[in-house]
PDB file of C-alpha atoms in Angstrom:
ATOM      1  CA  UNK A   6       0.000   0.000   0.000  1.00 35.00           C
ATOM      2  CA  UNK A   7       1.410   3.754  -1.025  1.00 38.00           C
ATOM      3  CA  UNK A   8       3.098   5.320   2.289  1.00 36.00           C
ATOM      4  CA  UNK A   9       1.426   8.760   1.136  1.00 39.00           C
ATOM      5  CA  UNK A  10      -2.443   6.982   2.359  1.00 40.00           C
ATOM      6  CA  UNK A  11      -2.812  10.260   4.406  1.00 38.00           C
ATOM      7  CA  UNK A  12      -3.126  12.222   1.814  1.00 46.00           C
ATOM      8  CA  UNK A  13      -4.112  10.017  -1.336  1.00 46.00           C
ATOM      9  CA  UNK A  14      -6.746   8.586   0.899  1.00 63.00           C
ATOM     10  CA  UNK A  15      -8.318  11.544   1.268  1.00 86.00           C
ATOM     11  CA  UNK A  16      -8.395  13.632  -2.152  1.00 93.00           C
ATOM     12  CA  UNK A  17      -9.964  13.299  -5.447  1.00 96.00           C
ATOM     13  CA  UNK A  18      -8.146  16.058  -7.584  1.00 96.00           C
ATOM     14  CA  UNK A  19     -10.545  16.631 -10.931  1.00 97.00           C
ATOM     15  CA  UNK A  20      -9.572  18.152 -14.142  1.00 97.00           C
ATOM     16  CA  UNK A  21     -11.038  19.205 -16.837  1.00 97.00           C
ATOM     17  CA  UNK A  22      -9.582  18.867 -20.354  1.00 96.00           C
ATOM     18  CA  UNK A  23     -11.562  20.003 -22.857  1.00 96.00           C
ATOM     19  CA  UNK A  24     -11.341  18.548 -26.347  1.00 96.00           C
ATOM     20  CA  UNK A  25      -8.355  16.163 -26.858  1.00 96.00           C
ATOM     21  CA  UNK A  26      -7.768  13.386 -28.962  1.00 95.00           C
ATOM     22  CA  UNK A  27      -7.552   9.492 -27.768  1.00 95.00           C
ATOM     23  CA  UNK A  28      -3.748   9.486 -28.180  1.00 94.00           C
ATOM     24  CA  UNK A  29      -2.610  12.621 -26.451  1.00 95.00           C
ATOM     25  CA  UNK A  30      -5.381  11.649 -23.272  1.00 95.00           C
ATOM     26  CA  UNK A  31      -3.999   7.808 -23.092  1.00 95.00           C
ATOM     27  CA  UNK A  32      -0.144   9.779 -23.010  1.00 95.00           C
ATOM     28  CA  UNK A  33      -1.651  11.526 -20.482  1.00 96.00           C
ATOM     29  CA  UNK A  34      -2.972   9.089 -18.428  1.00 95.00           C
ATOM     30  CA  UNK A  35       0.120   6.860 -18.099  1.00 95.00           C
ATOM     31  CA  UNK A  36       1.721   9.650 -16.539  1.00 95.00           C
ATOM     32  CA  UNK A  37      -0.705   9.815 -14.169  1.00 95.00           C
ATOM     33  CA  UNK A  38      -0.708   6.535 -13.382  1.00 96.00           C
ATOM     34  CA  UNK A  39       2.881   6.443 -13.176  1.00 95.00           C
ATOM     35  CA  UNK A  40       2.860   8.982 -10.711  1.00 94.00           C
ATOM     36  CA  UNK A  41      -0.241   7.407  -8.347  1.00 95.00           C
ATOM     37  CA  UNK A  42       1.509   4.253  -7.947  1.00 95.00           C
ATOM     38  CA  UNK A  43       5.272   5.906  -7.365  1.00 93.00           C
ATOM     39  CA  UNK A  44       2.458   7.721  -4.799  1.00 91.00           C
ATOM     40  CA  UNK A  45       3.771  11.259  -5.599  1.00 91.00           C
ATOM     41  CA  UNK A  46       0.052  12.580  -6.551  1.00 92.00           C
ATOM     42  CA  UNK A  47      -2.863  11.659  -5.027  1.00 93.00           C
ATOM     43  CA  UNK A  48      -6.013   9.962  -6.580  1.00 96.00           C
ATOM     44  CA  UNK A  49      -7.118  11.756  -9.714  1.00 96.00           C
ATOM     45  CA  UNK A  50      -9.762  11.814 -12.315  1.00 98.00           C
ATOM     46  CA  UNK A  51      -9.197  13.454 -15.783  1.00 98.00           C
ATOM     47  CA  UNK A  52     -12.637  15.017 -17.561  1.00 98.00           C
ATOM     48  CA  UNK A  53     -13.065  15.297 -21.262  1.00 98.00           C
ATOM     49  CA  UNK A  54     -14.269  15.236 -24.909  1.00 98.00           C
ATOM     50  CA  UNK A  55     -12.589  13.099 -27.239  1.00 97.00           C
ATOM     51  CA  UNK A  56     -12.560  13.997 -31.020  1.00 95.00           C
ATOM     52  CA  UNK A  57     -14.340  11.270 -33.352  1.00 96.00           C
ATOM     53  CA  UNK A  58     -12.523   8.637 -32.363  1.00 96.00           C
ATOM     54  CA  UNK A  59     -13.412   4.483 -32.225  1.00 94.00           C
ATOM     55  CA  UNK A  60     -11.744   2.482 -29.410  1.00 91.00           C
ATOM     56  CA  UNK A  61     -11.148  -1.275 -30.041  1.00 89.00           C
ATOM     57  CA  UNK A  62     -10.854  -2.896 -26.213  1.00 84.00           C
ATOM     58  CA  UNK A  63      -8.992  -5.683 -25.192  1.00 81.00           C
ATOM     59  CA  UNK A  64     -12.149  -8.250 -27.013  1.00 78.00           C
ATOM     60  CA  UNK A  65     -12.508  -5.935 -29.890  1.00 79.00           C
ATOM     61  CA  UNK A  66     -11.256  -6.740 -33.475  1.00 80.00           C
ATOM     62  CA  UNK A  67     -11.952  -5.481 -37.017  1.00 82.00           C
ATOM     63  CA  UNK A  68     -15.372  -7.517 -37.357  1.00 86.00           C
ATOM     64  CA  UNK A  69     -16.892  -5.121 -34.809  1.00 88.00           C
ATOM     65  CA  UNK A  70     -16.611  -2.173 -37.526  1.00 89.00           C
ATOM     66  CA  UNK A  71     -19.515  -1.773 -39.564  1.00 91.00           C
ATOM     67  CA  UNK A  72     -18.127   0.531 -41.511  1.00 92.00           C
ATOM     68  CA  UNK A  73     -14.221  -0.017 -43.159  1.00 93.00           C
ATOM     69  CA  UNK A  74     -11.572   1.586 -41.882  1.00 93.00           C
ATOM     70  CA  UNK A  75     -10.742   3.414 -44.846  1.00 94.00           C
ATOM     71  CA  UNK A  76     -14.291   4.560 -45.118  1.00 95.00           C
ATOM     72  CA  UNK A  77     -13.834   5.751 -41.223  1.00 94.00           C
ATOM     73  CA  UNK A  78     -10.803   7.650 -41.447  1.00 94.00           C
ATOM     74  CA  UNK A  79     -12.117   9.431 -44.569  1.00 95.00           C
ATOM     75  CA  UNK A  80     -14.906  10.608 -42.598  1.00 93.00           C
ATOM     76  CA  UNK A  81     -12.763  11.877 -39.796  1.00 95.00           C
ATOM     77  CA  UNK A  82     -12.877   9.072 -37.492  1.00 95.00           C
ATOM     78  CA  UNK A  83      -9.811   7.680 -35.812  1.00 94.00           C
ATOM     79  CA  UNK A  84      -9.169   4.419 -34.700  1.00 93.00           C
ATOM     80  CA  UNK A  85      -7.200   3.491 -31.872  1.00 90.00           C
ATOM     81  CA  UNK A  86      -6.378   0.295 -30.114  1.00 88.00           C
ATOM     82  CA  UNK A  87      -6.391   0.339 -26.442  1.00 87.00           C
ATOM     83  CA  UNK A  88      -5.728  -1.690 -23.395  1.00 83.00           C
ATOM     84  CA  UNK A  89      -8.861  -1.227 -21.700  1.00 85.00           C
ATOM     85  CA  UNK A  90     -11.365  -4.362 -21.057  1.00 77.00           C
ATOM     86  CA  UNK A  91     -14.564  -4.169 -23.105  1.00 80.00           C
ATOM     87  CA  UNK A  92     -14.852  -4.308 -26.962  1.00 87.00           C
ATOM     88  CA  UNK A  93     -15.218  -1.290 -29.179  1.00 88.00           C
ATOM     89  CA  UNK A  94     -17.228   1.883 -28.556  1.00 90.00           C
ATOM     90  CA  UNK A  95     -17.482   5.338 -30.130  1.00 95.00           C
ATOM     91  CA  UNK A  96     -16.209   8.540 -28.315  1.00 96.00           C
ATOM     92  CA  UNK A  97     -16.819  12.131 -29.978  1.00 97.00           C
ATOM     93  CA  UNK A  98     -17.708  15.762 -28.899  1.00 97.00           C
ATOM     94  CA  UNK A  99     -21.005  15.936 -27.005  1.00 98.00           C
ATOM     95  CA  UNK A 100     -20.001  13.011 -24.763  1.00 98.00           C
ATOM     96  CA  UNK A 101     -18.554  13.006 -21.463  1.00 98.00           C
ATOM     97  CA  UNK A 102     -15.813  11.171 -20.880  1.00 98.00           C
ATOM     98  CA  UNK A 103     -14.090  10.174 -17.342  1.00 98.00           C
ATOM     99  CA  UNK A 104     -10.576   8.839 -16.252  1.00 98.00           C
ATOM    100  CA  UNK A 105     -10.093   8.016 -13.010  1.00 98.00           C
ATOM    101  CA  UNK A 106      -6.807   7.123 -11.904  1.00 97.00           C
ATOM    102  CA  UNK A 107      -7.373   6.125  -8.646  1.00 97.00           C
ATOM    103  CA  UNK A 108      -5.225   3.029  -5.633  1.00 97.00           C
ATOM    104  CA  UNK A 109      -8.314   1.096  -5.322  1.00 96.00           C
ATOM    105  CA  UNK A 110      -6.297  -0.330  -2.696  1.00 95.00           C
ATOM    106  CA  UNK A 111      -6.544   2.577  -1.005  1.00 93.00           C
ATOM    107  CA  UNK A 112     -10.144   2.524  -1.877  1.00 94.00           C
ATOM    108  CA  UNK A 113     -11.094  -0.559  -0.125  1.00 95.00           C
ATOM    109  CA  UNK A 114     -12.530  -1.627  -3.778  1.00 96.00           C
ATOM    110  CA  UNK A 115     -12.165  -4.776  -5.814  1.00 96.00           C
ATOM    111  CA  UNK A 116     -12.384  -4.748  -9.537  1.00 95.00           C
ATOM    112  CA  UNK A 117     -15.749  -5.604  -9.418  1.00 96.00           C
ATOM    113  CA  UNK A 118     -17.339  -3.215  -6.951  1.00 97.00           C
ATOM    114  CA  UNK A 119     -15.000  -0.355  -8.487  1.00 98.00           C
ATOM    115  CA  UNK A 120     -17.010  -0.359 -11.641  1.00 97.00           C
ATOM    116  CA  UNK A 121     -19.872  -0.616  -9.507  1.00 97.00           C
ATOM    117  CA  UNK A 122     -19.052   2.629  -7.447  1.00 98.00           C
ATOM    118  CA  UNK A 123     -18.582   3.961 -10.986  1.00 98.00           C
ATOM    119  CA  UNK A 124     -21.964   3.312 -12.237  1.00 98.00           C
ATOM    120  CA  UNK A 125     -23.552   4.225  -9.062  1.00 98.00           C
ATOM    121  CA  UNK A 126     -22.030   7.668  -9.515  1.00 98.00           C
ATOM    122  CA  UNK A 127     -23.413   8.088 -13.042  1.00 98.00           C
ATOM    123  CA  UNK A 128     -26.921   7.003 -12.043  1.00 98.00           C
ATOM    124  CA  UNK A 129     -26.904   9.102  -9.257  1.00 98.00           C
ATOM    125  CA  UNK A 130     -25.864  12.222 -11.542  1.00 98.00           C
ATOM    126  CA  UNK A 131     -28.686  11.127 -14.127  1.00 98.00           C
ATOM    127  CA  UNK A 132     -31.374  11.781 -11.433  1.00 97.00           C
ATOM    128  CA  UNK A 133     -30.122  15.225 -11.337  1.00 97.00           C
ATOM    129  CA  UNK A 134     -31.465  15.551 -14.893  1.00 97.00           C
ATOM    130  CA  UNK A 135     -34.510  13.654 -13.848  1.00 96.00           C
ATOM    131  CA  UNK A 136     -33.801  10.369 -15.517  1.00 96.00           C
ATOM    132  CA  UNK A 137     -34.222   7.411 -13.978  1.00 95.00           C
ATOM    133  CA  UNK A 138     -31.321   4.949 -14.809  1.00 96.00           C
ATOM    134  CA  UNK A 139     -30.367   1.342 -14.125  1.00 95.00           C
ATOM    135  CA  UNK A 140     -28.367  -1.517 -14.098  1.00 94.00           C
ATOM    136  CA  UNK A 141     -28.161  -4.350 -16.646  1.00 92.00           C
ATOM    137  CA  UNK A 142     -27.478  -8.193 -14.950  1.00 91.00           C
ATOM    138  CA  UNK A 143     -24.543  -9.510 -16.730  1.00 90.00           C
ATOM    139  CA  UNK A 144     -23.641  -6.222 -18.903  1.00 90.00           C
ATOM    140  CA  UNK A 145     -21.024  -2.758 -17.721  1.00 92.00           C
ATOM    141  CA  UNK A 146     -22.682   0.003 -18.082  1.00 95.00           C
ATOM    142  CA  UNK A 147     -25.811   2.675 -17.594  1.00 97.00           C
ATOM    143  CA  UNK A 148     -29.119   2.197 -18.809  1.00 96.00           C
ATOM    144  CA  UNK A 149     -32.563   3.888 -19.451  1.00 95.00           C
ATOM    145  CA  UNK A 150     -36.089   2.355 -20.118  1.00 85.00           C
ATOM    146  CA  UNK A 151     -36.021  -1.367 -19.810  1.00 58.00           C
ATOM    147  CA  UNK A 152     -38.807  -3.283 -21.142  1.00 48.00           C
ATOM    148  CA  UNK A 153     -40.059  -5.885 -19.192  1.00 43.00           C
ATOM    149  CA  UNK A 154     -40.656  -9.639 -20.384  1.00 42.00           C
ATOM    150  CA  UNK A 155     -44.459  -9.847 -21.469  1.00 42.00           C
ATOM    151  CA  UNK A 156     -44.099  -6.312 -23.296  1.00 43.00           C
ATOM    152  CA  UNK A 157     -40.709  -7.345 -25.764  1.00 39.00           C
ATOM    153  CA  UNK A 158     -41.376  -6.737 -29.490  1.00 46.00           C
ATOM    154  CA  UNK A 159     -39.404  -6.677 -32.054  1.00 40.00           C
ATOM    155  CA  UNK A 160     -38.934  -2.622 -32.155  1.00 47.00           C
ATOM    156  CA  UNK A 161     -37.549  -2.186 -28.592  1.00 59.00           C
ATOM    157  CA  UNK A 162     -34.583  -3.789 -27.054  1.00 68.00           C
ATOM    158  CA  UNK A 163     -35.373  -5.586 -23.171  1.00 69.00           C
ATOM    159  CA  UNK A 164     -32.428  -4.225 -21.878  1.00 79.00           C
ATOM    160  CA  UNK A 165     -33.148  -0.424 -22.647  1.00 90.00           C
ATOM    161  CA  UNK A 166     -31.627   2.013 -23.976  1.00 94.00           C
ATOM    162  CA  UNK A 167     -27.322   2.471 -22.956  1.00 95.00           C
ATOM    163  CA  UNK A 168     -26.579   6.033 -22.226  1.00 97.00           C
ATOM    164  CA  UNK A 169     -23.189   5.304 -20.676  1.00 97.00           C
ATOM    165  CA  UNK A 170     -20.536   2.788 -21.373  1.00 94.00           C
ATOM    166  CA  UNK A 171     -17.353   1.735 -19.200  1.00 94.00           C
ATOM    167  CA  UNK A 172     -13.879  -0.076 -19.746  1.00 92.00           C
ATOM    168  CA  UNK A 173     -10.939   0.279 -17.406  1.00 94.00           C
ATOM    169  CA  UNK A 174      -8.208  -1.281 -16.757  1.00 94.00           C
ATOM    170  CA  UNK A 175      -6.237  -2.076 -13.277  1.00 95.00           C
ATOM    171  CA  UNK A 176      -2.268  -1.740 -13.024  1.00 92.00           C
ATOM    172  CA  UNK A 177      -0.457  -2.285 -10.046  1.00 94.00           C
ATOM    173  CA  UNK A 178      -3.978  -1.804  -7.781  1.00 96.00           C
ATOM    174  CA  UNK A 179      -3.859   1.578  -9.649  1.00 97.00           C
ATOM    175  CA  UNK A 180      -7.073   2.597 -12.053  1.00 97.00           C
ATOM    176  CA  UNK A 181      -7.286   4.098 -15.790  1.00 96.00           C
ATOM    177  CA  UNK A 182      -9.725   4.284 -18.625  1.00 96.00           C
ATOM    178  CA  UNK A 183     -13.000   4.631 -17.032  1.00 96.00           C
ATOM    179  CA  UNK A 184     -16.602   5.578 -18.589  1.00 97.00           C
ATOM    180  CA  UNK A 185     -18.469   7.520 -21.300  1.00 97.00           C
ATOM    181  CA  UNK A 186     -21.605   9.297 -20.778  1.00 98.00           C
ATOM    182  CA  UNK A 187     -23.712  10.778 -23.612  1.00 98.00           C
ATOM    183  CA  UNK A 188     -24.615  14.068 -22.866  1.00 98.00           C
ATOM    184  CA  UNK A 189     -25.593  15.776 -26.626  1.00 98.00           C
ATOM    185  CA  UNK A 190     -23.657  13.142 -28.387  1.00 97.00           C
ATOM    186  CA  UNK A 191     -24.803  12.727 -32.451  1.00 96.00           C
ATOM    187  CA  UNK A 192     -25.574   8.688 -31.870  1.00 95.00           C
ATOM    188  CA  UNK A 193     -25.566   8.415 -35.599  1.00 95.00           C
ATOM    189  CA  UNK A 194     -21.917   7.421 -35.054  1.00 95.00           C
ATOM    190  CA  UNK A 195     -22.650   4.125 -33.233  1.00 94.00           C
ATOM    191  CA  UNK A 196     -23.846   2.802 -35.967  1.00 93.00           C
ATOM    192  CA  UNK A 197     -20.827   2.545 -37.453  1.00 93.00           C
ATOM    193  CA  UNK A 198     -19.438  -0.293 -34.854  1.00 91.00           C
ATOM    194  CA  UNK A 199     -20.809  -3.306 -33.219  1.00 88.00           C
ATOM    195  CA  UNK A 200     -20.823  -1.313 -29.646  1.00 84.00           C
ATOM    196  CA  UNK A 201     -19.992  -3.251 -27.209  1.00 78.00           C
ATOM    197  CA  UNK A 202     -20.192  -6.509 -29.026  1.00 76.00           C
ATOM    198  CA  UNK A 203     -24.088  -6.314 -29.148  1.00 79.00           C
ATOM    199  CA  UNK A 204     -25.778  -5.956 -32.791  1.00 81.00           C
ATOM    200  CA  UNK A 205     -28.237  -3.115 -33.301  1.00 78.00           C
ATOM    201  CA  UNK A 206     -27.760  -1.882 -29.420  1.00 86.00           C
ATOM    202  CA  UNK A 207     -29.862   1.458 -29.180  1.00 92.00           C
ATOM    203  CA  UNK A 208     -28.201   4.453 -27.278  1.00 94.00           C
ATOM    204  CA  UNK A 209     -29.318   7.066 -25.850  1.00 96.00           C
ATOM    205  CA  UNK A 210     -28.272  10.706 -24.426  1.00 97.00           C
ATOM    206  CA  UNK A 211     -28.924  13.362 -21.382  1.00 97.00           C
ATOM    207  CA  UNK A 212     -30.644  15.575 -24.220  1.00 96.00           C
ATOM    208  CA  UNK A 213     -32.505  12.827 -25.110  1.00 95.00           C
ATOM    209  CA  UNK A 214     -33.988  11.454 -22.081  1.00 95.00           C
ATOM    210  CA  UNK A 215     -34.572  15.287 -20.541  1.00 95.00           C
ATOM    211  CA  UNK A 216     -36.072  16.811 -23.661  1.00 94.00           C
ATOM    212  CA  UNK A 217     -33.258  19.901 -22.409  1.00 95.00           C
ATOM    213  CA  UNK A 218     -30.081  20.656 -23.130  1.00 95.00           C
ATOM    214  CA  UNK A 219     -26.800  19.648 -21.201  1.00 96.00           C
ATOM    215  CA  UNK A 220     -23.177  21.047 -21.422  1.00 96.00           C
ATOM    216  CA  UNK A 221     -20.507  18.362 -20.933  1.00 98.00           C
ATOM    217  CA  UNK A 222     -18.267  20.455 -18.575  1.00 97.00           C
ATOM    218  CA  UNK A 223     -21.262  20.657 -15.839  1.00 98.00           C
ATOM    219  CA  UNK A 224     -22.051  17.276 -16.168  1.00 98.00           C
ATOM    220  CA  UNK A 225     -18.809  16.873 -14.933  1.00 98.00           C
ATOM    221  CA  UNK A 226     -19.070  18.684 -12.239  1.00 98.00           C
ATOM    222  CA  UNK A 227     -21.904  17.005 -11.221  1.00 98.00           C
ATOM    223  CA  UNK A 228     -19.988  13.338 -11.743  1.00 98.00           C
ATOM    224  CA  UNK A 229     -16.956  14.959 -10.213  1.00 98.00           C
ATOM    225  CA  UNK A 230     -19.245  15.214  -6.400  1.00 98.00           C
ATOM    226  CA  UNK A 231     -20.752  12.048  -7.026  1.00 98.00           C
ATOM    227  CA  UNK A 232     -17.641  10.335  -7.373  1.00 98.00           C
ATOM    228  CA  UNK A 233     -15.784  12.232  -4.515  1.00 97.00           C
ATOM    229  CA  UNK A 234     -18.970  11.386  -2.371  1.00 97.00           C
ATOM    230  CA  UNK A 235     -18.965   7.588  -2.892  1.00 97.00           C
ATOM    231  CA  UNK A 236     -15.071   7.329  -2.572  1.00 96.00           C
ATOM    232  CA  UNK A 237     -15.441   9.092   0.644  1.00 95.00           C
ATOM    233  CA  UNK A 238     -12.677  11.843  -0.664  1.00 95.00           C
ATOM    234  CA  UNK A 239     -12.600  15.522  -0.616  1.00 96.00           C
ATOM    235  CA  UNK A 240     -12.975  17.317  -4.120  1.00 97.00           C
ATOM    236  CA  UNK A 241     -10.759  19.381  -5.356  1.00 96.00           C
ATOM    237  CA  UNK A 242     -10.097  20.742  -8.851  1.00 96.00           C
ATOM    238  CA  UNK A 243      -6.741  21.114 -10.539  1.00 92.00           C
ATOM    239  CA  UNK A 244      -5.533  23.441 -13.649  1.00 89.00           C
ATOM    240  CA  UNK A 245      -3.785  20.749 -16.408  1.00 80.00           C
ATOM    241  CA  UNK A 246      -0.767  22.448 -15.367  1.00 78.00           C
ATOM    242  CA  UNK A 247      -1.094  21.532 -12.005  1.00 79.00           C
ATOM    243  CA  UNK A 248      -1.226  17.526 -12.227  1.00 75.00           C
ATOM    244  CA  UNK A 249       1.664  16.719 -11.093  1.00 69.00           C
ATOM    245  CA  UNK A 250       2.525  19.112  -8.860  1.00 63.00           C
TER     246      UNK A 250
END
């Protein structure tokens, strides 16, 4: 366990990127995470939009593109493989998207009940819009609008609708990747992959659900105190040229 648990056990330092593309954001987070586990910096969690960009996770291959590469690329979508668990997804401006870098050691959490904590945290933020989110047995991830049993059709998927997506990996007890939330994201783009290995899975957004519109940056604000609050950590919010300092 890090020797600096007095201080890393008590912080969550948030920071908010802006736009930045996958590559310079995955740079970014190694650093981080190089610096949590030397235990230099305390428990972080970066805040962002990505550019149009398609992940392939650790499951994901070229058969979960819909769409060619070349045909991708020529539309301005990047594709990047990653390390994170999870299969491909879609990332793009109008969607929030989180990386905590966090000891879960230090947390008291397991893999499992990390992602957990992390889900919790986004449907607890969704209420403040006034949706009403939920879990999926078996599946990672947010969800609106399930349909139960005796009302499936053909038209509407039993699950519900996803409206936030997560992959992370663990390194040395120390956290990165994390989770995607739509906020005002153009889900036109999905349908360009096989999200999260499921055919013809129906997303959903903030804007969507609350008939209003949402701004990325206070979204994260509002995940930002949700995840502070269920980590049992102080917020605090640092300038990008503050991270490791």
């Amino acid at each position: 366990m890090n020797s600096d648990i007095g201080v890393s056990g008590t912080e969550l330092r948030a920071t908010w990127l802006g736009k930045i593309d996958y590559g310079s954001a995955l740079d970014l987070q190694r650093s981080i995470l190089d610096n949590r586990k030397s235990g230099s910096i305390s428990d972080s969690v970066l805040f962002l939009e990505h550019s149009h960009v398609v992940t392939l996770g650790r499951r994901a291959d070229d058969t979960h593109l819909v769409t060619e590469r070349p045909k991708l690329l020529a539309a301005g979508v990047e594709i990047c493989e990653t390390d994170r668990g999870g299969e491909a997804t879609y990332h793009g401006p109008g969607q929030l998207v989180g990386y905590p870098i966090i000891d879960v050691r230090v947390a008291n959490l397991g893999p499992v009940t990390y992602v957990r904590m992390l889900e919790k945290s986004i449907i607890e933020t969704l209420t403040e819009y006034g949706i009403n989110a939920h879990l999926v047995d078996g599946e990672t991830g947010v969800w609106v609008d399930g349909v139960p049993d005796e009302k499936r059709d053909s038209d509407r998927n039993p699950k519900g609708r996803k409206i936030a997506a997560i992959g992370v990996r663990i390194s040395g007890g120390v956290t990165m990747h994390g989770f995607a939330l739509n906020v005002s994201t153009d889900l036109t783009y999905f349908q360009h992959i096989i999200p999260c290995g499921m055919p013809d899975l129906p997303f959903t957004s903030i804007e969507l659900e609350s008939g209003e519109s949402a701004n990325t940056r206070e979204c994260a604000e509002k995940v930002a105190k949700r995840l502070a609050a269920n980590l049992e950590r102080e917020l605090s919010w640092a300038d990008h040229e503050e991270l490791f300092n």
